[in-house]
């Protein structure tokens, strides 16, 4: 029997162990890193400018996030299956052109809207079929789609832009005034979409299948998951989201321009990556993506208000992307150890 | 008869079907690749005048207008036009490739809207070495005599006109200016920017400049930049914009802050959407440029060169006109009715 006075070397609370454990936990929870980065950015800009932390400005940052945020949501789903989508901006642009041109030429706004959504969803279906059925690499499929869809937009629009006059088409740009600040319907839609997909990914079979397929497709297949159908469904859902993004884009800027959103594909990937979702698939969360998209716009807004050249905004965003991928890589290495 | 249609094949062999899809796609791609190779430059004994046009992009309405005008002028002169373009504004490599392809096709003259003042100088020198007349449209090269002649908007002058108008419209209010530039390093951006400040009567380091941003000439980026700049200060009464899409984005952001009445926005282009926006009061004035004149004069010059050997030279200003429905004292301008009859795009 041991006397009460003696202690074994391991029993006592080792100094710093709790902290290390907390750090370990934080690193393994994908949204902690992005959330910290967002908090730091907001804090810095709140302290360095008197204009950043105002309700009006925060409302603006949200409005600036809506289109890319929706695109990044579709991009997240695809990246979770270890895919990538380079064509999402192009699909959105074609959606805006279809909607605005038909109304401009006297068409029924509801029919134009529906057709725009259908076109975007069908393009998602085509990409999905090529990836899931023919087994072509997503990078190649969507790279091809990027050219084809942009060219189609330009051909269909005669390279001109179409103003939007329909109340239905620019709906998401309007909203309610809460305490003197405009909160657009588009903001509510964006938050609603994220909440919905957060639920779907975490709580439904389809969501679990997406993670499983992205993590290890062969294991997923062996456990009875229809891998092809899961991947196909993700591209179709993403296509629909890009159609919704097109509708939101017409609310943000009531003018459909065939040259718009040329870098949206990269911006959406940026948001996903900064949000902590792994480019290798199977790991991450859409909440992280929303935070990632917000970080990009907080940086742009804050740095502009601080009077810093727009080129430094690109430097800051690019650095964050590399850091985020670096963190992911380190975590992966930890997994295989 | 009807029975045949209702027969269902129960076992669908998957592999051959995928093979068939690939075969069809492959054949289509091959067919389209072969179809593009025809050359129609030779026309019996007498060779038609062939003129190449290289624009910055194929998509900007300005260049679409220019290409159409060049095609019409070529048809009128009995010449053939081969129109090529870079893939985006600043695509020097794409423009060089287009030049090389035109040289290989043995054209007699090349009209080029250089993306960059120096980016295509090598290809231009090679074309001229082979006896091809090269004319710059829309923007000059550096040095200007790297080409035989230039037909373009004098962008410094256009900016000066824009600046003078906006400053005069302010009357005695001290200037509080936001500058929405184009692309960092682009010569047109720099010339318009400098011209504007000159016409506006302040220097680049003046405290009257309350904020500035690069917009790449993009409506979306312009709106976002203006929103963010207006968060910094709403003490703004004047806005410089590089072109009309940027003016559109800026006016949307300004309207959303309820500042439309206190802010005068000036811009440059003269597209029909832009002139309509001036008429609607979204911005006060635009400086119209004339892409059709550039294209027509360029095509005529090449035709004349081939037929009579007369070589054009120097910089020809194809003109700028101030379009506004709120004229100011001391500056000649036209109203939007005049503008709508002559606008492009």
mmCIF file with all atom_site columns, N, CA, C and O in Angstrom, chain A residues 114-143:
data_model
loop_
_atom_site.group_PDB
_atom_site.id
_atom_site.type_symbol
_atom_site.label_atom_id
_atom_site.label_alt_id
_atom_site.label_comp_id
_atom_site.label_asym_id
_atom_site.label_entity_id
_atom_site.label_seq_id
_atom_site.pdbx_PDB_ins_code
_atom_site.Cartn_x
_atom_site.Cartn_y
_atom_site.Cartn_z
_atom_site.occupancy
_atom_site.B_iso_or_equiv
_atom_site.pdbx_formal_charge
_atom_site.auth_seq_id
_atom_site.auth_comp_id
_atom_site.auth_asym_id
_atom_site.auth_atom_id
_atom_site.pdbx_PDB_model_num
ATOM 1   N N  . UNK A 1 114 ? -37.437 30.681 -64.060 1.00 0.00 ? 114 UNK A N  1
ATOM 2   C CA . UNK A 1 114 ? -37.461 29.221 -64.019 1.00 0.00 ? 114 UNK A CA 1
ATOM 3   C C  . UNK A 1 114 ? -36.499 28.640 -65.055 1.00 0.00 ? 114 UNK A C  1
ATOM 4   O O  . UNK A 1 114 ? -35.724 27.724 -64.756 1.00 0.00 ? 114 UNK A O  1
ATOM 5   N N  . UNK A 1 115 ? -36.520 29.222 -66.252 1.00 0.00 ? 115 UNK A N  1
ATOM 6   C CA . UNK A 1 115 ? -35.647 28.708 -67.306 1.00 0.00 ? 115 UNK A CA 1
ATOM 7   C C  . UNK A 1 115 ? -34.171 28.880 -66.932 1.00 0.00 ? 115 UNK A C  1
ATOM 8   O O  . UNK A 1 115 ? -33.362 27.971 -67.142 1.00 0.00 ? 115 UNK A O  1
ATOM 9   N N  . UNK A 1 116 ? -33.852 30.032 -66.335 1.00 0.00 ? 116 UNK A N  1
ATOM 10  C CA . UNK A 1 116 ? -32.473 30.269 -65.901 1.00 0.00 ? 116 UNK A CA 1
ATOM 11  C C  . UNK A 1 116 ? -32.030 29.228 -64.877 1.00 0.00 ? 116 UNK A C  1
ATOM 12  O O  . UNK A 1 116 ? -30.923 28.684 -64.957 1.00 0.00 ? 116 UNK A O  1
ATOM 13  N N  . UNK A 1 117 ? -32.915 28.926 -63.921 1.00 0.00 ? 117 UNK A N  1
ATOM 14  C CA . UNK A 1 117 ? -32.591 27.919 -62.903 1.00 0.00 ? 117 UNK A CA 1
ATOM 15  C C  . UNK A 1 117 ? -32.423 26.541 -63.547 1.00 0.00 ? 117 UNK A C  1
ATOM 16  O O  . UNK A 1 117 ? -31.525 25.780 -63.190 1.00 0.00 ? 117 UNK A O  1
ATOM 17  N N  . UNK A 1 118 ? -33.300 26.240 -64.516 1.00 0.00 ? 118 UNK A N  1
ATOM 18  C CA . UNK A 1 118 ? -33.230 24.938 -65.175 1.00 0.00 ? 118 UNK A CA 1
ATOM 19  C C  . UNK A 1 118 ? -31.932 24.809 -65.973 1.00 0.00 ? 118 UNK A C  1
ATOM 20  O O  . UNK A 1 118 ? -31.249 23.782 -65.915 1.00 0.00 ? 118 UNK A O  1
ATOM 21  N N  . UNK A 1 119 ? -31.576 25.867 -66.695 1.00 0.00 ? 119 UNK A N  1
ATOM 22  C CA . UNK A 1 119 ? -30.337 25.832 -67.489 1.00 0.00 ? 119 UNK A CA 1
ATOM 23  C C  . UNK A 1 119 ? -29.139 25.556 -66.574 1.00 0.00 ? 119 UNK A C  1
ATOM 24  O O  . UNK A 1 119 ? -28.297 24.698 -66.853 1.00 0.00 ? 119 UNK A O  1
ATOM 25  N N  . UNK A 1 120 ? -29.063 26.277 -65.441 1.00 0.00 ? 120 UNK A N  1
ATOM 26  C CA . UNK A 1 120 ? -27.934 26.092 -64.521 1.00 0.00 ? 120 UNK A CA 1
ATOM 27  C C  . UNK A 1 120 ? -27.911 24.666 -63.964 1.00 0.00 ? 120 UNK A C  1
ATOM 28  O O  . UNK A 1 120 ? -26.858 24.025 -63.886 1.00 0.00 ? 120 UNK A O  1
ATOM 29  N N  . UNK A 1 121 ? -29.093 24.167 -63.605 1.00 0.00 ? 121 UNK A N  1
ATOM 30  C CA . UNK A 1 121 ? -29.163 22.812 -63.052 1.00 0.00 ? 121 UNK A CA 1
ATOM 31  C C  . UNK A 1 121 ? -28.755 21.778 -64.096 1.00 0.00 ? 121 UNK A C  1
ATOM 32  O O  . UNK A 1 121 ? -28.029 20.824 -63.797 1.00 0.00 ? 121 UNK A O  1
ATOM 33  N N  . UNK A 1 122 ? -29.197 21.983 -65.338 1.00 0.00 ? 122 UNK A N  1
ATOM 34  C CA . UNK A 1 122 ? -28.833 21.047 -66.403 1.00 0.00 ? 122 UNK A CA 1
ATOM 35  C C  . UNK A 1 122 ? -27.326 21.048 -66.656 1.00 0.00 ? 122 UNK A C  1
ATOM 36  O O  . UNK A 1 122 ? -26.733 19.995 -66.901 1.00 0.00 ? 122 UNK A O  1
ATOM 37  N N  . UNK A 1 123 ? -26.720 22.233 -66.576 1.00 0.00 ? 123 UNK A N  1
ATOM 38  C CA . UNK A 1 123 ? -25.269 22.283 -66.777 1.00 0.00 ? 123 UNK A CA 1
ATOM 39  C C  . UNK A 1 123 ? -24.562 21.519 -65.658 1.00 0.00 ? 123 UNK A C  1
ATOM 40  O O  . UNK A 1 123 ? -23.576 20.821 -65.886 1.00 0.00 ? 123 UNK A O  1
ATOM 41  N N  . UNK A 1 124 ? -25.106 21.635 -64.425 1.00 0.00 ? 124 UNK A N  1
ATOM 42  C CA . UNK A 1 124 ? -24.572 20.834 -63.330 1.00 0.00 ? 124 UNK A CA 1
ATOM 43  C C  . UNK A 1 124 ? -24.721 19.349 -63.627 1.00 0.00 ? 124 UNK A C  1
ATOM 44  O O  . UNK A 1 124 ? -23.805 18.551 -63.387 1.00 0.00 ? 124 UNK A O  1
ATOM 45  N N  . UNK A 1 125 ? -25.872 18.994 -64.198 1.00 0.00 ? 125 UNK A N  1
ATOM 46  C CA . UNK A 1 125 ? -26.131 17.588 -64.540 1.00 0.00 ? 125 UNK A CA 1
ATOM 47  C C  . UNK A 1 125 ? -25.115 17.087 -65.575 1.00 0.00 ? 125 UNK A C  1
ATOM 48  O O  . UNK A 1 125 ? -24.556 15.990 -65.425 1.00 0.00 ? 125 UNK A O  1
ATOM 49  N N  . UNK A 1 126 ? -24.854 17.903 -66.594 1.00 0.00 ? 126 UNK A N  1
ATOM 50  C CA . UNK A 1 126 ? -23.891 17.491 -67.628 1.00 0.00 ? 126 UNK A CA 1
ATOM 51  C C  . UNK A 1 126 ? -22.511 17.278 -67.006 1.00 0.00 ? 126 UNK A C  1
ATOM 52  O O  . UNK A 1 126 ? -21.862 16.250 -67.229 1.00 0.00 ? 126 UNK A O  1
ATOM 53  N N  . UNK A 1 127 ? -22.063 18.259 -66.202 1.00 0.00 ? 127 UNK A N  1
ATOM 54  C CA . UNK A 1 127 ? -20.766 18.097 -65.529 1.00 0.00 ? 127 UNK A CA 1
ATOM 55  C C  . UNK A 1 127 ? -20.758 16.836 -64.675 1.00 0.00 ? 127 UNK A C  1
ATOM 56  O O  . UNK A 1 127 ? -19.794 16.073 -64.676 1.00 0.00 ? 127 UNK A O  1
ATOM 57  N N  . UNK A 1 128 ? -21.850 16.639 -63.941 1.00 0.00 ? 128 UNK A N  1
ATOM 58  C CA . UNK A 1 128 ? -21.940 15.483 -63.059 1.00 0.00 ? 128 UNK A CA 1
ATOM 59  C C  . UNK A 1 128 ? -21.886 14.173 -63.826 1.00 0.00 ? 128 UNK A C  1
ATOM 60  O O  . UNK A 1 128 ? -21.219 13.215 -63.419 1.00 0.00 ? 128 UNK A O  1
ATOM 61  N N  . UNK A 1 129 ? -22.580 14.115 -64.963 1.00 0.00 ? 129 UNK A N  1
ATOM 62  C CA . UNK A 1 129 ? -22.558 12.885 -65.771 1.00 0.00 ? 129 UNK A CA 1
ATOM 63  C C  . UNK A 1 129 ? -21.153 12.590 -66.268 1.00 0.00 ? 129 UNK A C  1
ATOM 64  O O  . UNK A 1 129 ? -20.688 11.450 -66.229 1.00 0.00 ? 129 UNK A O  1
ATOM 65  N N  . UNK A 1 130 ? -20.473 13.641 -66.733 1.00 0.00 ? 130 UNK A N  1
ATOM 66  C CA . UNK A 1 130 ? -19.120 13.429 -67.258 1.00 0.00 ? 130 UNK A CA 1
ATOM 67  C C  . UNK A 1 130 ? -18.175 12.962 -66.149 1.00 0.00 ? 130 UNK A C  1
ATOM 68  O O  . UNK A 1 130 ? -17.302 12.125 -66.377 1.00 0.00 ? 130 UNK A O  1
ATOM 69  N N  . UNK A 1 131 ? -18.358 13.495 -64.941 1.00 0.00 ? 131 UNK A N  1
ATOM 70  C CA . UNK A 1 131 ? -17.481 13.115 -63.834 1.00 0.00 ? 131 UNK A CA 1
ATOM 71  C C  . UNK A 1 131 ? -17.878 11.741 -63.282 1.00 0.00 ? 131 UNK A C  1
ATOM 72  O O  . UNK A 1 131 ? -17.036 10.837 -63.159 1.00 0.00 ? 131 UNK A O  1
ATOM 73  N N  . UNK A 1 132 ? -19.171 11.570 -63.002 1.00 0.00 ? 132 UNK A N  1
ATOM 74  C CA . UNK A 1 132 ? -19.598 10.359 -62.303 1.00 0.00 ? 132 UNK A CA 1
ATOM 75  C C  . UNK A 1 132 ? -19.726 9.158  -63.244 1.00 0.00 ? 132 UNK A C  1
ATOM 76  O O  . UNK A 1 132 ? -19.366 8.041  -62.887 1.00 0.00 ? 132 UNK A O  1
ATOM 77  N N  . UNK A 1 133 ? -20.240 9.383  -64.446 1.00 0.00 ? 133 UNK A N  1
ATOM 78  C CA . UNK A 1 133 ? -20.487 8.255  -65.352 1.00 0.00 ? 133 UNK A CA 1
ATOM 79  C C  . UNK A 1 133 ? -19.263 7.895  -66.176 1.00 0.00 ? 133 UNK A C  1
ATOM 80  O O  . UNK A 1 133 ? -18.914 6.734  -66.308 1.00 0.00 ? 133 UNK A O  1
ATOM 81  N N  . UNK A 1 134 ? -18.625 8.924  -66.775 1.00 0.00 ? 134 UNK A N  1
ATOM 82  C CA . UNK A 1 134 ? -17.467 8.624  -67.611 1.00 0.00 ? 134 UNK A CA 1
ATOM 83  C C  . UNK A 1 134 ? -16.175 8.610  -66.812 1.00 0.00 ? 134 UNK A C  1
ATOM 84  O O  . UNK A 1 134 ? -15.133 8.226  -67.321 1.00 0.00 ? 134 UNK A O  1
ATOM 85  N N  . UNK A 1 135 ? -16.234 9.052  -65.565 1.00 0.00 ? 135 UNK A N  1
ATOM 86  C CA . UNK A 1 135 ? -15.051 9.020  -64.723 1.00 0.00 ? 135 UNK A CA 1
ATOM 87  C C  . UNK A 1 135 ? -13.977 10.010 -65.132 1.00 0.00 ? 135 UNK A C  1
ATOM 88  O O  . UNK A 1 135 ? -12.795 9.826  -64.858 1.00 0.00 ? 135 UNK A O  1
ATOM 89  N N  . UNK A 1 136 ? -14.376 11.100 -65.820 1.00 0.00 ? 136 UNK A N  1
ATOM 90  C CA . UNK A 1 136 ? -13.379 12.111 -66.209 1.00 0.00 ? 136 UNK A CA 1
ATOM 91  C C  . UNK A 1 136 ? -13.017 12.955 -64.984 1.00 0.00 ? 136 UNK A C  1
ATOM 92  O O  . UNK A 1 136 ? -13.829 13.141 -64.095 1.00 0.00 ? 136 UNK A O  1
ATOM 93  N N  . UNK A 1 137 ? -11.788 13.491 -64.938 1.00 0.00 ? 137 UNK A N  1
ATOM 94  C CA . UNK A 1 137 ? -11.391 14.315 -63.788 1.00 0.00 ? 137 UNK A CA 1
ATOM 95  C C  . UNK A 1 137 ? -12.229 15.595 -63.712 1.00 0.00 ? 137 UNK A C  1
ATOM 96  O O  . UNK A 1 137 ? -12.392 16.274 -64.732 1.00 0.00 ? 137 UNK A O  1
ATOM 97  N N  . UNK A 1 138 ? -12.751 15.944 -62.538 1.00 0.00 ? 138 UNK A N  1
ATOM 98  C CA . UNK A 1 138 ? -13.576 17.151 -62.388 1.00 0.00 ? 138 UNK A CA 1
ATOM 99  C C  . UNK A 1 138 ? -12.868 18.407 -62.876 1.00 0.00 ? 138 UNK A C  1
ATOM 100 O O  . UNK A 1 138 ? -13.489 19.282 -63.468 1.00 0.00 ? 138 UNK A O  1
ATOM 101 N N  . UNK A 1 139 ? -11.566 18.489 -62.632 1.00 0.00 ? 139 UNK A N  1
ATOM 102 C CA . UNK A 1 139 ? -10.810 19.666 -63.067 1.00 0.00 ? 139 UNK A CA 1
ATOM 103 C C  . UNK A 1 139 ? -10.946 19.862 -64.576 1.00 0.00 ? 139 UNK A C  1
ATOM 104 O O  . UNK A 1 139 ? -11.213 20.965 -65.057 1.00 0.00 ? 139 UNK A O  1
ATOM 105 N N  . UNK A 1 140 ? -10.785 18.762 -65.318 1.00 0.00 ? 140 UNK A N  1
ATOM 106 C CA . UNK A 1 140 ? -10.834 18.839 -66.784 1.00 0.00 ? 140 UNK A CA 1
ATOM 107 C C  . UNK A 1 140 ? -12.252 19.125 -67.267 1.00 0.00 ? 140 UNK A C  1
ATOM 108 O O  . UNK A 1 140 ? -12.473 19.986 -68.122 1.00 0.00 ? 140 UNK A O  1
ATOM 109 N N  . UNK A 1 141 ? -13.215 18.422 -66.696 1.00 0.00 ? 141 UNK A N  1
ATOM 110 C CA . UNK A 1 141 ? -14.607 18.597 -67.116 1.00 0.00 ? 141 UNK A CA 1
ATOM 111 C C  . UNK A 1 141 ? -15.035 20.047 -66.936 1.00 0.00 ? 141 UNK A C  1
ATOM 112 O O  . UNK A 1 141 ? -15.580 20.683 -67.852 1.00 0.00 ? 141 UNK A O  1
ATOM 113 N N  . UNK A 1 142 ? -14.738 20.605 -65.746 1.00 0.00 ? 142 UNK A N  1
ATOM 114 C CA . UNK A 1 142 ? -15.232 21.957 -65.469 1.00 0.00 ? 142 UNK A CA 1
ATOM 115 C C  . UNK A 1 142 ? -14.372 23.011 -66.157 1.00 0.00 ? 142 UNK A C  1
ATOM 116 O O  . UNK A 1 142 ? -14.846 24.103 -66.439 1.00 0.00 ? 142 UNK A O  1
ATOM 117 N N  . UNK A 1 143 ? -13.114 22.673 -66.449 1.00 0.00 ? 143 UNK A N  1
ATOM 118 C CA . UNK A 1 143 ? -12.278 23.592 -67.232 1.00 0.00 ? 143 UNK A CA 1
ATOM 119 C C  . UNK A 1 143 ? -12.864 23.727 -68.633 1.00 0.00 ? 143 UNK A C  1
ATOM 120 O O  . UNK A 1 143 ? -12.988 24.828 -69.171 1.00 0.00 ? 143 UNK A O  1
#
